[in-house]
XYZ file of C-alpha atoms in Angstrom:
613
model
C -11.418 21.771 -2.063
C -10.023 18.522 -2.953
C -11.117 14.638 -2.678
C -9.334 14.601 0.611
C -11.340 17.638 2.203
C -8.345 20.361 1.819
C -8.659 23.935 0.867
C -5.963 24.598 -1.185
C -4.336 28.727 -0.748
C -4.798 30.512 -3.575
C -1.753 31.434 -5.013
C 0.619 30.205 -2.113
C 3.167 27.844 -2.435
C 3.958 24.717 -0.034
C 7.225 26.908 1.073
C 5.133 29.693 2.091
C 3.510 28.241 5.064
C 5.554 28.121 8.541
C 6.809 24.768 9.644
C 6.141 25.445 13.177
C 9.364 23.930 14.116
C 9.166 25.868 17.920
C 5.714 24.067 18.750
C 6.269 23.616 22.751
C 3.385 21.111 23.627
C 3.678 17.717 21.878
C 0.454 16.551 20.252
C -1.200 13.312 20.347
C -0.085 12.630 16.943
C 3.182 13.170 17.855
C 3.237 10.441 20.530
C 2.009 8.449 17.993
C 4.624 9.302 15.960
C 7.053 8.671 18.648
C 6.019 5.066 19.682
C 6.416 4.488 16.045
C 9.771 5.248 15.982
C 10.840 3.475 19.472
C 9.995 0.500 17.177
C 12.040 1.112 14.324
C 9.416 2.103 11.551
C 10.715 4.000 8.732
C 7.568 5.102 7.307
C 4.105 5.553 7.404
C 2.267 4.676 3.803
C -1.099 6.727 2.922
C -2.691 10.257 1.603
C -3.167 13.178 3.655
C -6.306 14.823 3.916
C -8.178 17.287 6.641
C -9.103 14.784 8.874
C -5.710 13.168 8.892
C -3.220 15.969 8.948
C -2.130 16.645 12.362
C -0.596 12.937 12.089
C 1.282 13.973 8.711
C 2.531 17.635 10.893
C 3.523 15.101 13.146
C 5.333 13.364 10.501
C 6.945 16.356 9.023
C 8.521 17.307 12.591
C 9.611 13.389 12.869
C 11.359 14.078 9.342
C 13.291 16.571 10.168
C 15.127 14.817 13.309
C 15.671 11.579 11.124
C 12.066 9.699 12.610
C 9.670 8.475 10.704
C 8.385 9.870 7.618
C 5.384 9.611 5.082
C 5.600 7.780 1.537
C 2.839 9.393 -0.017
C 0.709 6.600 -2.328
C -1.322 7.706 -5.065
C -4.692 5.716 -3.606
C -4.995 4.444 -0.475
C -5.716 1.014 -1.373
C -2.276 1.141 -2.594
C -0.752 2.616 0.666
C -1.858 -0.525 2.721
C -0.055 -2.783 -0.033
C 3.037 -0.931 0.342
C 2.732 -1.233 4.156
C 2.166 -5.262 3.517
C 5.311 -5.317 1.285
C 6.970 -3.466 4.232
C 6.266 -5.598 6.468
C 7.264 -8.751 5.161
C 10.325 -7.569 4.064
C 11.342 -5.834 7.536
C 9.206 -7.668 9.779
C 8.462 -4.811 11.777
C 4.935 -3.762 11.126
C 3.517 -1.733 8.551
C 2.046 1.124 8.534
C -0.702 3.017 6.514
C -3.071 5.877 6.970
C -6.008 7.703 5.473
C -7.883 10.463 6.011
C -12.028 9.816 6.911
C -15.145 9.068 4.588
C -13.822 8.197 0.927
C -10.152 8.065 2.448
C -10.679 5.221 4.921
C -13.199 3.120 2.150
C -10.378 3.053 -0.055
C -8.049 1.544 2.716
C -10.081 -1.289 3.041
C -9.299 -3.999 0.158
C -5.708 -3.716 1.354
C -6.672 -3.909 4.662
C -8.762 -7.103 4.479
C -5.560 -8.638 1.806
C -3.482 -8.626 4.791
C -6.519 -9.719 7.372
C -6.393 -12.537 5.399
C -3.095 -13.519 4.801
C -2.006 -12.591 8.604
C 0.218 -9.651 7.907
C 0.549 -7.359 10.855
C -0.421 -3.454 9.986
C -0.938 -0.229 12.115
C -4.016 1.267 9.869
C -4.421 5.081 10.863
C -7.937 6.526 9.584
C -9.408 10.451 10.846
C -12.475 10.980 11.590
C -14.128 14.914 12.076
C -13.469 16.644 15.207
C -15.966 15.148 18.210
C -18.285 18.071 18.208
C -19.334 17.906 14.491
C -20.359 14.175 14.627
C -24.020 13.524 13.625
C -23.959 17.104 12.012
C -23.256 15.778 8.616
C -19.406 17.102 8.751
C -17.863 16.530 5.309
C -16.770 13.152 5.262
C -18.157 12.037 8.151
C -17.771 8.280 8.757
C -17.786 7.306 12.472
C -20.598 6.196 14.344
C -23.006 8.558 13.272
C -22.393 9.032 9.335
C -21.101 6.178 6.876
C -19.899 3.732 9.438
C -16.212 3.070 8.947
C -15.496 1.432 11.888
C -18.226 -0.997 11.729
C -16.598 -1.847 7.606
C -13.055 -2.279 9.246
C -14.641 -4.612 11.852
C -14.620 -7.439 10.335
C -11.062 -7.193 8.646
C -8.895 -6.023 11.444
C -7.699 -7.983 14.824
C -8.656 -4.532 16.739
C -10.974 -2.105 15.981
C -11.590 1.251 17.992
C -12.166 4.850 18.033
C -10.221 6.967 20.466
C -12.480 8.909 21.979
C -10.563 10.602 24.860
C -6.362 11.760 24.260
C -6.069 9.943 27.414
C -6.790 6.229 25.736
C -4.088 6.916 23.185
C -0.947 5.325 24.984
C -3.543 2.348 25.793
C -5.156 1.995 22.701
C -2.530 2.109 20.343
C 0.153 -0.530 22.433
C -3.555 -3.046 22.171
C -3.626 -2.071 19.007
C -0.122 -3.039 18.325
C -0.280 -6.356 20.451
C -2.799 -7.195 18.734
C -1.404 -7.163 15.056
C 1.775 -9.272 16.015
C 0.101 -11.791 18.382
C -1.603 -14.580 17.004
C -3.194 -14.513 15.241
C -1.441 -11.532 13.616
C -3.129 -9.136 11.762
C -4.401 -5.634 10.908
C -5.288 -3.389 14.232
C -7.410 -0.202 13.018
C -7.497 3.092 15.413
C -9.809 6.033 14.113
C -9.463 9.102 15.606
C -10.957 12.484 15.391
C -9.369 15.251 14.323
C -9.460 17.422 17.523
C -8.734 14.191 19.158
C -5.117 14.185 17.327
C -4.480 17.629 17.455
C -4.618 17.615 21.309
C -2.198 18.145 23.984
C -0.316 14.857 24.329
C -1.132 13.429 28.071
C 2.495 12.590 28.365
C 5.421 14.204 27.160
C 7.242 11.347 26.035
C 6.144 7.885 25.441
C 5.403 6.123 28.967
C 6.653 2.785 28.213
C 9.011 0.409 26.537
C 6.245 -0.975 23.524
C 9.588 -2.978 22.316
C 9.088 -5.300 25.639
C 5.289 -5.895 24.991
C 5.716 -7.031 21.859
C 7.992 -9.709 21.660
C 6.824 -13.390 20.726
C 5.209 -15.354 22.856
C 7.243 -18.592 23.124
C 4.422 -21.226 22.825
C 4.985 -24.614 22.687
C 2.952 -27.994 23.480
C 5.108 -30.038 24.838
C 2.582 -33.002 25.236
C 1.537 -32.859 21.605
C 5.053 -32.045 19.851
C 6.273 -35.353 22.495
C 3.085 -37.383 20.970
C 4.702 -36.305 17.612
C 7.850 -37.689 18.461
C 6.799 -40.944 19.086
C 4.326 -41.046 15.774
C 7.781 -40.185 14.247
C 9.659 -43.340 16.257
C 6.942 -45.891 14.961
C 6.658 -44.137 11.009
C 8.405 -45.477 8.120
C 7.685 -43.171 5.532
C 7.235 -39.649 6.814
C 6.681 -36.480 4.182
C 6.603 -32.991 4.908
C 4.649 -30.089 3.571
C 5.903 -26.359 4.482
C 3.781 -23.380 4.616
C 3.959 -19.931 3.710
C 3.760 -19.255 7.614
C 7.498 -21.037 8.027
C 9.426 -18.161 7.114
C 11.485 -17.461 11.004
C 11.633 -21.318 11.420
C 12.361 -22.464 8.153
C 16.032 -22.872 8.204
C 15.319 -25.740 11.730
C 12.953 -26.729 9.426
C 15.316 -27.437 6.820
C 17.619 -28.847 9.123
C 15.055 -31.175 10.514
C 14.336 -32.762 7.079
C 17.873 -33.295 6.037
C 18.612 -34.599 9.721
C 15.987 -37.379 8.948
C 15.903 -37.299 5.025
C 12.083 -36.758 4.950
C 11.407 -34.949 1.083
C 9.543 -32.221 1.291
C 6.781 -30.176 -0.892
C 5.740 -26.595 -0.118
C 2.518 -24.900 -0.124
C 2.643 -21.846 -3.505
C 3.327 -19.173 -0.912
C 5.314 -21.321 1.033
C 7.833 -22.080 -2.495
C 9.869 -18.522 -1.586
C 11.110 -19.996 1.744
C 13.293 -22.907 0.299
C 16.414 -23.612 -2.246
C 14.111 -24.991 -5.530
C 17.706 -27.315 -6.350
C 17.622 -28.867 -2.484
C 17.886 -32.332 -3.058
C 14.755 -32.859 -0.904
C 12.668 -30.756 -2.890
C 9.565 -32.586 -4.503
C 8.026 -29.129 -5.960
C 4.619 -27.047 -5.164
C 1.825 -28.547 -3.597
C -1.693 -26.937 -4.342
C -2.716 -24.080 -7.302
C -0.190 -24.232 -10.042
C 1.553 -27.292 -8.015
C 3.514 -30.116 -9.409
C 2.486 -33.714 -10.139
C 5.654 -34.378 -8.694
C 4.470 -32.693 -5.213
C 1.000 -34.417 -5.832
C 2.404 -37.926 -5.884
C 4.948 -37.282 -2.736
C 2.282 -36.989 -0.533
C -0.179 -39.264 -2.743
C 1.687 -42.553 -1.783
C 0.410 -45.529 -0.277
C 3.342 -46.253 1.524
C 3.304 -43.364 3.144
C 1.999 -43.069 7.174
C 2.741 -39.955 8.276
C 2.758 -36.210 6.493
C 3.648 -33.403 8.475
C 1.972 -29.787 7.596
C 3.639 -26.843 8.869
C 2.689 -23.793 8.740
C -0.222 -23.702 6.396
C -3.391 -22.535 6.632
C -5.265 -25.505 4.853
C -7.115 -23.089 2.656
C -8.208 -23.994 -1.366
C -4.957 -22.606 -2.710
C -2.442 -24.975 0.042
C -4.879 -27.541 0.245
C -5.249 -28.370 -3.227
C -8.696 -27.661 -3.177
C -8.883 -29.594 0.267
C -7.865 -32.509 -1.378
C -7.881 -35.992 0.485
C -4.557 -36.683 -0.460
C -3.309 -34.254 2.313
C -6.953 -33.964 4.184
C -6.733 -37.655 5.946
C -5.901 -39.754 8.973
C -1.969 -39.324 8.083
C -1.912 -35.451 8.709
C 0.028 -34.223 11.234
C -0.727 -30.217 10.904
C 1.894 -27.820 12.941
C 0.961 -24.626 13.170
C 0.747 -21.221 15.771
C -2.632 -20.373 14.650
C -5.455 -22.258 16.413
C -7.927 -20.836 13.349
C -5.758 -22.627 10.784
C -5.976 -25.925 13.240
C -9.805 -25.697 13.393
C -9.374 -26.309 8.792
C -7.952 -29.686 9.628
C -10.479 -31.833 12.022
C -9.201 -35.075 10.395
C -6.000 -35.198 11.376
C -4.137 -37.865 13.380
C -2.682 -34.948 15.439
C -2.734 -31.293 15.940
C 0.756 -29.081 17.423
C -0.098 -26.336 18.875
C 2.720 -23.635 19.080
C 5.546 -21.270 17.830
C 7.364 -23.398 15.254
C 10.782 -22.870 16.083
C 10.229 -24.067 19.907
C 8.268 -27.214 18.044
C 11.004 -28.115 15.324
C 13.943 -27.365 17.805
C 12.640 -29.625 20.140
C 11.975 -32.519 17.218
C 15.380 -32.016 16.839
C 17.013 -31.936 20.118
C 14.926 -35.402 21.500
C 14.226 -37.370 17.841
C 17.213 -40.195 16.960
C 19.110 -39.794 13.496
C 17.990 -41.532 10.543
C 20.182 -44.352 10.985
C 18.589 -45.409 13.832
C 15.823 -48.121 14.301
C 12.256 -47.751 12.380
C 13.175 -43.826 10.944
C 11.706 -42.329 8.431
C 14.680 -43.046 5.893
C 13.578 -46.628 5.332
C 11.003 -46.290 2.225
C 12.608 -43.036 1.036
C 11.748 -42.471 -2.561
C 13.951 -42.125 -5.381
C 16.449 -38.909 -5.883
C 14.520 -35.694 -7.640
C 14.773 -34.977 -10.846
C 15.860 -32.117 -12.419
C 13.717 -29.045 -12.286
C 12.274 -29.183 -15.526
C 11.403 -32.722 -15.217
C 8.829 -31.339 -12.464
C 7.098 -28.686 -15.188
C 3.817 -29.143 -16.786
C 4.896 -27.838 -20.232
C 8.946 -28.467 -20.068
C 8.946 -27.478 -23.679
C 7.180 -24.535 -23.351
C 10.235 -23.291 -20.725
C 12.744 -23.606 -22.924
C 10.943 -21.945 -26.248
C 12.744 -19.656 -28.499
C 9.593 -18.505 -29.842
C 7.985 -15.089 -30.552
C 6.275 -13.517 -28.585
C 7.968 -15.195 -25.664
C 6.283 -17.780 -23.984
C 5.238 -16.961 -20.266
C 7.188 -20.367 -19.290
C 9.839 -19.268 -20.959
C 9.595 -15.398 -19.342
C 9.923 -17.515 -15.630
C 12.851 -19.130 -16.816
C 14.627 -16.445 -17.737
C 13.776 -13.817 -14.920
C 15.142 -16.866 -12.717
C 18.076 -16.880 -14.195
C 18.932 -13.191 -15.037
C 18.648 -11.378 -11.659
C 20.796 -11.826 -8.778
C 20.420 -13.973 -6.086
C 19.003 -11.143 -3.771
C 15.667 -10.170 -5.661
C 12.778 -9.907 -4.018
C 9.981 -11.294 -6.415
C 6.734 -10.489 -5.968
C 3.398 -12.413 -8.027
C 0.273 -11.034 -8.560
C -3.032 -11.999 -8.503
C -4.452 -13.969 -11.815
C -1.645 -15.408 -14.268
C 0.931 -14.017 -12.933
C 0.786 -16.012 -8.981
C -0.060 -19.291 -11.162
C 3.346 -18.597 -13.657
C 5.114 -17.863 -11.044
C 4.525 -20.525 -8.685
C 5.129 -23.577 -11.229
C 7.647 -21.865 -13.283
C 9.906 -19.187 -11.560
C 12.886 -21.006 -10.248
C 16.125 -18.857 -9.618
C 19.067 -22.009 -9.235
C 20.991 -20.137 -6.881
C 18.867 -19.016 -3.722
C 21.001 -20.873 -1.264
C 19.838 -18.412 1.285
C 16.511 -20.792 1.739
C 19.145 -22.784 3.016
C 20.284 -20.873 6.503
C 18.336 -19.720 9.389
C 16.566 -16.988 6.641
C 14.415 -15.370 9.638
C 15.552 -17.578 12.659
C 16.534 -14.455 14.638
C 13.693 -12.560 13.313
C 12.589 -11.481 16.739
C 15.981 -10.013 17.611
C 15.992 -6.167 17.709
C 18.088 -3.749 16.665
C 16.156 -0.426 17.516
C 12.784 -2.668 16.807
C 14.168 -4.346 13.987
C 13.400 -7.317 12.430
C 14.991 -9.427 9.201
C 13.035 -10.721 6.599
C 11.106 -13.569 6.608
C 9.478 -13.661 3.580
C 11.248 -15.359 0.981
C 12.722 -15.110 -2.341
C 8.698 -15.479 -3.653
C 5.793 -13.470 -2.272
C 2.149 -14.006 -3.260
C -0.823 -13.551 -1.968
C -3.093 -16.912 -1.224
C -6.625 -15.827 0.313
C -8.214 -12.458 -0.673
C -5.969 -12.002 -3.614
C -6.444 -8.212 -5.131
C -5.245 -7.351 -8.573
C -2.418 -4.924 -8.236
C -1.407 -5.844 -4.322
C 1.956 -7.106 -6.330
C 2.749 -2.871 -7.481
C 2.433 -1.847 -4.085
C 3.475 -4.853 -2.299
C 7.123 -4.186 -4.508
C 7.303 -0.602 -3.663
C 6.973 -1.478 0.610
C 9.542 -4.429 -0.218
C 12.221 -1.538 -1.996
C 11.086 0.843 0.859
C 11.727 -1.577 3.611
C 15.183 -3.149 1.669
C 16.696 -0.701 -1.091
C 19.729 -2.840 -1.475
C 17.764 -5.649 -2.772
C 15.699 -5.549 -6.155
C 12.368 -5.675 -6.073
C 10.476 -7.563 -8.828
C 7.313 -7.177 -9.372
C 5.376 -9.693 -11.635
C 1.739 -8.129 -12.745
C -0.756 -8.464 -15.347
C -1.834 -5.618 -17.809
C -5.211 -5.668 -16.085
C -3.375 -5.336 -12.955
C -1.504 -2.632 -14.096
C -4.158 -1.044 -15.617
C -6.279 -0.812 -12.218
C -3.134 0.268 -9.774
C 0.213 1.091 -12.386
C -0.099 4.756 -10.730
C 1.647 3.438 -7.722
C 4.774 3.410 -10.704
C 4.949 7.167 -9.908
C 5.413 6.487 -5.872
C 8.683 4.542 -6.887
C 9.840 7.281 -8.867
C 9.166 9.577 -6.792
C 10.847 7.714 -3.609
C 13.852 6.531 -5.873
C 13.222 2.676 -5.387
C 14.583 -0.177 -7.464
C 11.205 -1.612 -8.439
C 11.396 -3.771 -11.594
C 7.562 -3.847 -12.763
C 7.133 -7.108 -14.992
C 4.061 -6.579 -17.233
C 2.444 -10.107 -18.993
C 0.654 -8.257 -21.419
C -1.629 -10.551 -23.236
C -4.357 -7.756 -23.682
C -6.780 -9.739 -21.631
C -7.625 -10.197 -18.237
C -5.630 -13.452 -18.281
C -7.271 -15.658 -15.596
C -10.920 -14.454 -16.604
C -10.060 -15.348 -20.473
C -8.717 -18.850 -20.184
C -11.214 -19.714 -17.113
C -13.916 -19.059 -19.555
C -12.472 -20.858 -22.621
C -11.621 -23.813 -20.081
C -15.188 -24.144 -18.692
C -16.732 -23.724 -22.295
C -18.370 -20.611 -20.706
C -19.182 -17.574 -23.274
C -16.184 -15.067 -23.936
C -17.056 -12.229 -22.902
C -15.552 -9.091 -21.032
C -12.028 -10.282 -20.947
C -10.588 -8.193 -23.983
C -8.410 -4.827 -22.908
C -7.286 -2.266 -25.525
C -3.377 -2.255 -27.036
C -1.267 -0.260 -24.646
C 2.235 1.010 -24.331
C 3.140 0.065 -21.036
C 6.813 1.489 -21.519
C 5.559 5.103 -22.520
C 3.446 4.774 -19.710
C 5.897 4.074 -17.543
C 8.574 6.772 -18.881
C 5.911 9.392 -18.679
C 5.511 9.190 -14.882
C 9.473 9.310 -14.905
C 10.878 5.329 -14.727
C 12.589 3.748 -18.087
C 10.498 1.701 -19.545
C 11.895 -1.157 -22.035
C 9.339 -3.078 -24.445
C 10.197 -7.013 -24.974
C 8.555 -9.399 -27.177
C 10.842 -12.229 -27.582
C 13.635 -14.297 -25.255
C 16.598 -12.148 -27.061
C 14.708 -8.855 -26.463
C 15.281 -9.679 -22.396
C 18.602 -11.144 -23.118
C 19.799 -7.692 -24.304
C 18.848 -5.783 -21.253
C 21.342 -4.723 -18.806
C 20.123 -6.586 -15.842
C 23.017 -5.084 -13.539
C 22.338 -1.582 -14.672
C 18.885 -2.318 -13.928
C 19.455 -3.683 -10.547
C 21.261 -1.152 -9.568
C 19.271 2.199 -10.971
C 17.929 4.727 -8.432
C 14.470 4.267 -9.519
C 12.038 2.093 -11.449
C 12.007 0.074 -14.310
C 9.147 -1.347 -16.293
C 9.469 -4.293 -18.824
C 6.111 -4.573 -21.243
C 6.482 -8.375 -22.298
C 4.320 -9.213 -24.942
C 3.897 -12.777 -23.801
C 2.263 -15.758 -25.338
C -1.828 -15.133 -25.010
C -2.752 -18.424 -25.846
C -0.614 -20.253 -23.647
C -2.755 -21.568 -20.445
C -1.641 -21.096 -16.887
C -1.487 -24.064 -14.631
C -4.865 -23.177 -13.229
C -6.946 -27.305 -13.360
C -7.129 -26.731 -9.495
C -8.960 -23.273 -9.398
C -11.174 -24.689 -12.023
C -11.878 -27.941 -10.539
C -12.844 -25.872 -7.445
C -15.132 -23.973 -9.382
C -16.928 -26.995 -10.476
C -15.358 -27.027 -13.989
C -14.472 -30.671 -14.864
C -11.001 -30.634 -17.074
């Protein structure tokens, strides 16, 4: 018996067994199945395991009519990564199943990643058949063994166990509701296995789930018309944009030019915009830019307008007063992001494309009396003049700088990549550094008719740069890529990791290979646990369990299947064949032996911690 609670046949092979392709009576699983696939979903991210697999025989009869089908991950903390990249690449939900006990457990760091950074997910966990519980079952973790239910509590938006086939159809469209309304989130259903092997109540699905999900068009019209007159009376207005922007962001855009207000972004918030608009004041918050810092810093500024950010220690700056003060303005759907800013002059309340398109449709030009175009500052710079270490991005030196390394992934794949930063270094290199010149995408409604379906469809609104800003796991980045390729082949996914990172979750690599995805895997290998090593050498705290062993990341990587290409200076990457790479039915890895002793742009996260640089 396996991990998972299978007995494997003895010598019998998969093709041996039936496929009971003339089962009559749909199961509850299949219903499952079939809702799933009234909304578009492509896949369904986990392991299968006894308690678990009448959803995957569900699965394998939705395969063979073109439905939904399993990617199989190689840990289950990994599946719910993949269905977070999937989802904020389709924006359709993702999602990810496991089978009970050790199954389920492993679900949950993924789980509570996207709990915390608002990602919708369907999250699928077995349980023992009904009769077994409190018999000590193998793997037991409802109610009555190692409580499962009561650990996804308090990371999910929903949380139940379906006790009865008949709850299914109401259960799972809650369950659903619940993940896309705000605020959005994970919904968790666990149900037994005689539970999902039972006659479906209905035959087919009973409703339309399409109709019950669509936003809810929420706007405060007494607030966002108390904003327009703040806007009237201000002089110098700035704007910060959040990570949660993405199917608003091109009225945004169009807002700010309409009334030449410059404009910083929060770090997961950089991925929405052009970096060269000539608005653009840089990153405000962890690895952020003095140049975003003194935007909002300045006196003669009387009004900054926050959209669509949280206001936690990465966006806030470490809830810094130069944002946290009586000149906020702070826009955003979630009422729980709201409550993080009790200072401000004003709080909007609503979907942001209702706000923004009515700040359009009822505010004056910028030409007309007392507008914010009156104090604007000076033109931007260029890009580099925005950089902490400007020399450091342009080094020829051996190994390659990481600055450098963000330069030149910028500028060698196309326009269309999908990158994705991990925790540690490679978020904080990312977010000051990385800065493709042509993403004139960020420009155009990127997401603006997100909510318009095509067989439950949705386009992408997460950006050119995805990151991870509360609960930040090491390795969410290798997963996160492989849902991003799953949910868009045509576009290249890059993922941007750490050795550490790859050293806890690079088996994932194998998924991609398997699945034939264009993953590019980015490896800073530094032999160190990056973040830990230079937080401790920055504090003057002792050096200690930072160090990881020499490893060939590229033999890894070729001997679960994907090329793998070792690079330790600027002319080792210039050599690749980026096209070739881009456009390879499967993965690629890139072990770049970066810089060790170059320091991240990481004063904020120690500042936080009490460290004074």
């Amino acid at each position: 018996m396996n991990s998972h609670g299978i007995t494997p046949a003895c010598d019998a092979r998969i093709e041996d067994f039936p496929a009971n392709a003339a089962q009559e009576t749909p199961q509850v699983a299949d219903l499952i199945v079939a809702y799933l696939e009234q909304l578009g979903i492509d896949y369904i991210f986990g392991i299968p395991g006894g308690a678990i697999e009448p959803l995957y025989n569900a699965l394998a009869r939705s395969s063979r009519r073109g439905g939904p089908r399993p990617i199989v991950a190689r840990h289950e903390a990994g599946a719910a990564f993949m269905a977070d990249g999937y989802t904020r690449e389709t924006g359709k939900i993702g999602v990810c199943c496991a089978t009970s006990g050790p199954g389920a457990t492993n679900l949950i760091t993924g789980v509570a990643c996207a709990f915390d950074n608002s990602i919708p997910m369907l999250v699928i966990t077995g349980q023992p058949s009904l009769p077994s519980f409190g018999k000590r079952a193998l793997q037991e973790s409802a109610c009555t063994g190692v409580d499962t239910l009561g650990m996804f509590r308090h990371c999910t938006r929903y949380n139940s166990l379906i006790s009865h086939p008949e709850q299914i159809e109401s259960k799972l469209i809650t369950a659903l509701q619940r993940a896309v309304r705000t605020p959005r989130g994970p919904a968790h259903l666990s149900i037994p296995l005689d539970i999902l092997k039972s006659p479906s109540p209905v035959q087919v699905p009973s409703y339309d789930i399409g109709d019950k999900l669509r936003p809810v068009s929420q706007l405060d019209t007494e607030a966002t018309d108390e904003l327009l007159e703040l806007l009237r009376r201000a002089r110098n207005v700035r704007l910060l944009i959040g990570g949660s922007c993405g199917e608003a962001i091109g009225i945004i855009l169009q807002f700010a030019t309409q009334h030449d207000i410059p404009f910083a972004t929060t770090p997961d918030g950089k991925g929405l915009i052009n970096p060269c608009h000539p608005l653009y004041r840089g990153v405000f918050g962890f690895a952020g830019h003095h140049t975003a810092n003194a935007l909002l810093d300045d006196e003669a500024v009387d009004l900054v307008l926050a959209a669509g950010t949280s206001m936690n220690e990465w966006t806030s700056s470490g809830w810094s007063d130069t944002l946290l003060n009586e000149k906020l303005v702070h826009i955003d759907e979630s009422a729980e992001h709201l409550a993080r800013s009790p200072m401000a002059r004003l709080h909007v309340h609503g979907r942001l494309l209702n706000i923004f398109t009515r700040l359009i449709e009822r505010s004056p030009g910028p030409r007309n009396a007392g507008h914010a175009s009156v104090n604007r500052p000076a033109p931007r710079g260029s890009h580099e003049d925005m950089l902490a270490a400007p020399t450091q991005f342009n080094s020829p030196a051996s190994p390659i700088t990481p600055q450098r390394l963000m330069r030149d992934l910028g500028r060698l794949f196309p326009p269309k990549t999908r990158f994705l930063a991990d925790a540690g270094n490679s978020v904080a290199w990312s977010a000051h550094y990385l800065n493709p010149a042509d993403r004139r995408h960020g420009e155009r409604r990127l997401g603006g008719d997100s909510q318009r379906r095509n067989s439950g469809r949705r386009h992408s609104v997460g950006g050119w740069l995805r990151l991870t800003m509360d609960f930040a796991p090491m390795g969410w980045a290798i997963g996160g890529a492989i849902g991003t390729a799953a949910g868009n082949p045509q576009a290249p996914a890059v993922c941007i990791t750490g050795d550490g990172s790859l050293l806890m979750n690079g088996q994932e690599i194998s998924v991609a290979v398997a699945e034939g995805l264009n993953v590019i895997f980015v490896v800073l290998n530094d032999q160190a646990l990056g973040m830990v090593k230079h937080g401790q050498r920055l504090a003057g705290a002792e050096r200690i369990g930072f160090q990881l062993p020499a490893t060939d990341f590229a033999a890894m990587a070729r001997a679960m299947g994907a090329n793998g290409h070792t690079i330790r200076s600027p002319q080792d990457l210039a050599d690749l064949d980026i096209a070739a790479i881009c456009h390879r039915r499967g993965p690629t890895l890139l072990d770049v032996h970066i810089d060790g002793e170059e320091v991240p742009p990481m004063n904020l996260r120690m500042q936080v911690l009490g460290t004074d640089l």
